[in-house]
XYZ file of N, CA and C in Angstrom:
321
model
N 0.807 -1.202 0.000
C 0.000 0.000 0.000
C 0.850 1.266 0.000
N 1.894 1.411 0.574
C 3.068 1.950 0.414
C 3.263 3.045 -0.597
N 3.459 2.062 -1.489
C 3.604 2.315 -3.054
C 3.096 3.306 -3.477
N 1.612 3.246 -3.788
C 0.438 4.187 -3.830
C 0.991 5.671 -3.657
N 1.649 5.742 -2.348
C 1.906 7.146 -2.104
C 3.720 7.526 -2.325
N 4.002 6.799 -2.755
C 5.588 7.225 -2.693
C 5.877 8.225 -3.904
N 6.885 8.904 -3.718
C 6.811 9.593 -4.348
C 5.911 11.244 -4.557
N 4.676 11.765 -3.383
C 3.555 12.199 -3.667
C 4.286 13.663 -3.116
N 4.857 13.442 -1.580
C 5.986 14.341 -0.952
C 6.732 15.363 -1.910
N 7.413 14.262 -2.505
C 8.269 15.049 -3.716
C 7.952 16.398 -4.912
N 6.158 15.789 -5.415
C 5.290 16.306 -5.837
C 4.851 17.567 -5.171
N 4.174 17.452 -4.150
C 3.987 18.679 -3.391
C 4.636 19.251 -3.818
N 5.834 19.136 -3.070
C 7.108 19.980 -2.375
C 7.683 20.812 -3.954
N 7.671 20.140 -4.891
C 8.093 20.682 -5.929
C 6.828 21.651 -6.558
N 5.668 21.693 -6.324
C 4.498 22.292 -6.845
C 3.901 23.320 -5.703
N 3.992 23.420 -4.405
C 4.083 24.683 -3.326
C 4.861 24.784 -2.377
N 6.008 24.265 -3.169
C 7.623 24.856 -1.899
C 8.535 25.849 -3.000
N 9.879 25.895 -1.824
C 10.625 26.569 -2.794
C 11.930 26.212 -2.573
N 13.292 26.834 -2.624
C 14.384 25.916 -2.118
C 14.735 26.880 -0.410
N 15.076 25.737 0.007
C 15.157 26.302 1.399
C 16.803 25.569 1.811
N 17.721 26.748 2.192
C 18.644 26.015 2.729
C 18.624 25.444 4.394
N 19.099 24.278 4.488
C 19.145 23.535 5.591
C 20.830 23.224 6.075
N 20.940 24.081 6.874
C 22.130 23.910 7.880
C 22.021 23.100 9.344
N 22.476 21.721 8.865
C 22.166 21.387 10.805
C 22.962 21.699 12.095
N 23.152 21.075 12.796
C 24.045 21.636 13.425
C 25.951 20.688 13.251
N 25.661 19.706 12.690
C 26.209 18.685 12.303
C 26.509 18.083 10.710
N 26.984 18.299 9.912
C 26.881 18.065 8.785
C 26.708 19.331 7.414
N 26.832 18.666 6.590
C 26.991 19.546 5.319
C 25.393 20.590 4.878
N 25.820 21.517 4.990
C 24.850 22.832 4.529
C 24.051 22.454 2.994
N 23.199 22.248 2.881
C 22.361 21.833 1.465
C 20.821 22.741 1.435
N 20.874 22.623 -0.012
C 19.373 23.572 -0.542
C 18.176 22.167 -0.705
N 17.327 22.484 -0.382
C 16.157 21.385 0.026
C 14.577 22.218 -0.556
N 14.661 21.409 -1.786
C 12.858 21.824 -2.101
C 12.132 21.505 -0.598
N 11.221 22.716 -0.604
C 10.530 22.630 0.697
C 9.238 23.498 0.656
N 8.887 23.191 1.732
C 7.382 24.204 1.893
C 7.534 24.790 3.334
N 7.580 26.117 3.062
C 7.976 27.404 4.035
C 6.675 27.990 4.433
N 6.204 27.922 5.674
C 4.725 28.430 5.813
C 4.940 29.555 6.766
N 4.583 30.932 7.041
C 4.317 31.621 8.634
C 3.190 31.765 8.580
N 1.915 31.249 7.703
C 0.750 31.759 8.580
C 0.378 30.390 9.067
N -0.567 30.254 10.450
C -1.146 29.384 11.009
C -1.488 28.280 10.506
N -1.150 26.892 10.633
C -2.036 25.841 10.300
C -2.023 24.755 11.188
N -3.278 24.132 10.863
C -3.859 22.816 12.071
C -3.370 21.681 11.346
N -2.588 20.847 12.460
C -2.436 19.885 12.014
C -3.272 18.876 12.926
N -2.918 17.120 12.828
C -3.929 16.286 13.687
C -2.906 15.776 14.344
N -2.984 15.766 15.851
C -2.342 15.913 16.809
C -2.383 13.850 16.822
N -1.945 13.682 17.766
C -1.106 11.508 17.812
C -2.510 11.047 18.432
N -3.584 12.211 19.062
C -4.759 11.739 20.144
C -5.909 12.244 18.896
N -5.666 12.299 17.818
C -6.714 12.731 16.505
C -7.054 14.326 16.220
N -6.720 14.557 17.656
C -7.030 15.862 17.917
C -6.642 17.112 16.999
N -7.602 18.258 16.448
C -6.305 19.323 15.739
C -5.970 19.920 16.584
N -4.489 20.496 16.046
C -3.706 21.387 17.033
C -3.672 22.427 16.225
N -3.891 23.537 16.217
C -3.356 24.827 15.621
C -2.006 25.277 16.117
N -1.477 25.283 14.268
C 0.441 26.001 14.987
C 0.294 27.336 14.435
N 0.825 28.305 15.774
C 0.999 29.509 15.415
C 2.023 30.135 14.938
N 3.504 29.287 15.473
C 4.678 29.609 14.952
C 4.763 28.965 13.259
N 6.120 29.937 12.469
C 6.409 29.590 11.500
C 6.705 27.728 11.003
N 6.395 27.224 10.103
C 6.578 26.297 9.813
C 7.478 25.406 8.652
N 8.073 24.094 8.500
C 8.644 24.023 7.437
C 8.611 22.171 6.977
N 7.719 21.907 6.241
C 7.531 20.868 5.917
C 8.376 20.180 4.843
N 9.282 19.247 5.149
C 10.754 18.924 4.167
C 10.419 17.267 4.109
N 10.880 16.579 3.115
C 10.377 15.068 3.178
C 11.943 14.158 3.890
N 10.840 13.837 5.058
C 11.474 13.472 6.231
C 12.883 12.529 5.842
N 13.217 11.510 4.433
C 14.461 10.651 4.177
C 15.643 11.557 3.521
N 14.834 13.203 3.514
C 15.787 13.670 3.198
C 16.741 14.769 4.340
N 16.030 14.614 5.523
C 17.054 15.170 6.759
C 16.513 13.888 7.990
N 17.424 12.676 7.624
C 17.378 11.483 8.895
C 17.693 12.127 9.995
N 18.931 13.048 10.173
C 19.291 12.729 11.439
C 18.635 14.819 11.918
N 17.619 15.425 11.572
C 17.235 16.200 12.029
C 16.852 16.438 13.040
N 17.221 18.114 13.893
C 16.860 18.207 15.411
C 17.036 19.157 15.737
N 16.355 19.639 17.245
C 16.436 20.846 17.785
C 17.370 21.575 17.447
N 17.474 22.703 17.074
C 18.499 23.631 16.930
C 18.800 23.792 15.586
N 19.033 23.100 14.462
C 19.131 23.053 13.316
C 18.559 24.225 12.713
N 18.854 24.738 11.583
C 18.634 25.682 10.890
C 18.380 26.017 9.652
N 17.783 26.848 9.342
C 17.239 26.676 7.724
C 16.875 27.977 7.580
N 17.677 28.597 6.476
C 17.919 30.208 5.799
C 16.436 29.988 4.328
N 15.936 31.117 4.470
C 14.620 31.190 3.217
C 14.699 31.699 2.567
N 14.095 32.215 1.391
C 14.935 32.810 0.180
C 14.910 34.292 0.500
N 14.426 34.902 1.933
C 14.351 36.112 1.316
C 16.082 36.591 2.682
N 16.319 35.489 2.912
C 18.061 35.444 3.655
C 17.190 35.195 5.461
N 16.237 35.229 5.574
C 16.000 35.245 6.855
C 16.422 33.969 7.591
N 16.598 33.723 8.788
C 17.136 32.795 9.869
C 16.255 31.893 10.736
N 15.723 31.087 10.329
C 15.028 30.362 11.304
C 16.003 29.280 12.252
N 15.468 28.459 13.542
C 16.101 27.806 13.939
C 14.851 26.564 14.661
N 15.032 25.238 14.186
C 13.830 24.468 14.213
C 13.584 24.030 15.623
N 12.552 24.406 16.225
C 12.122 24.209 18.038
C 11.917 23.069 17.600
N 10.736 22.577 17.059
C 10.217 21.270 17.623
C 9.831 20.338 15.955
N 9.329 19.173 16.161
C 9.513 18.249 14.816
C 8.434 17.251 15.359
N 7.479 17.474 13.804
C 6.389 16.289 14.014
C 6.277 15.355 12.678
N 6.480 14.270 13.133
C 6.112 13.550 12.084
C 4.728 12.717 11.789
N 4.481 12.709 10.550
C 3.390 12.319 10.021
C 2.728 10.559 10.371
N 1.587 10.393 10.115
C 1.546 8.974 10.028
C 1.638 8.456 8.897
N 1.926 9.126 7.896
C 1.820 8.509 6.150
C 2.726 7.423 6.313
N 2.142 6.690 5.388
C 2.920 5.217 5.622
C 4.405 5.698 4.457
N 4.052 6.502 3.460
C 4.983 6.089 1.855
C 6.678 6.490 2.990
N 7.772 6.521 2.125
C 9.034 6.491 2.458
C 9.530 8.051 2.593
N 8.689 8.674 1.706
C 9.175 10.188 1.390
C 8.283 10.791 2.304
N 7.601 10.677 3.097
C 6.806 11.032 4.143
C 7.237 12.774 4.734
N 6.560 13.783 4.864
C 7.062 14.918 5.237
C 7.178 14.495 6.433
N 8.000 15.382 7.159
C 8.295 15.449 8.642
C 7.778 17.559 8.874
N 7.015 17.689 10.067
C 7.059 19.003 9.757
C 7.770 19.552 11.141
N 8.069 21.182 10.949
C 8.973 21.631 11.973
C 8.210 23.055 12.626
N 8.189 22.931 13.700
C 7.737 24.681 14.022
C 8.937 25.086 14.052
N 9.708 26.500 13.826
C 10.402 27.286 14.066
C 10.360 28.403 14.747
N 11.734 29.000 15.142
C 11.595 30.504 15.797
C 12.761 31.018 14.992
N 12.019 32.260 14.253
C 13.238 33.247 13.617
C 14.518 33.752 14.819
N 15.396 33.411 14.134
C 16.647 34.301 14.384
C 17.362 35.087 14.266
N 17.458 35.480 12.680
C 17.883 36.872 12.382
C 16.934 37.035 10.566
């Protein structure tokens, strides 16, 4: 069943993202098709529940930052500084699965 969706991430991300660089705190600095959000959105919380996020957001397909985490960082095209608080991942079964991030600007 898998299958079905693999690949779909990629799609998005290439049709309402843009390139976003990703600096972790560990490893090599790279540009990452992505989807850069600051206005509000609900996601469905692990208890079904929605949660509304108020902070900025950044939805990247999760096999392409494995070892992602607090503190990590990611510059947007217009040079601004985010730094990623917290990380939720999806229940999608496919491989390319987004992982999403709230952020707090930094510079």
């Amino acid at each position: 069943m898998t299958s079905l969706f693999n690949g779909l991430s990629g799609i998005l991300a290439g049709a309402f993202g843009t390139t976003i660089t990703y600096a972790p705190r560990t490893g090599p600095v790279r540009d990452l098709q992505s989807v850069f959000r600051e206005s509000p959105i609900e996601v469905t919380g692990a208890d079904g529940q929605e949660i509304l996020i108020d902070a900025p957001t950044w939805r990247v397909e999760r096999h392409l930052v494995p070892n992602l985490a607090r503190g990590d960082r990611i510059v947007v095209p217009d040079g601004r500084t985010f730094k990623v608080e917290t990380t939720h991942t999806t229940g999608a079964p496919s491989g390319d699965a987004f992982v999403l991030c709230e952020l707090h600007l930094v510079t």
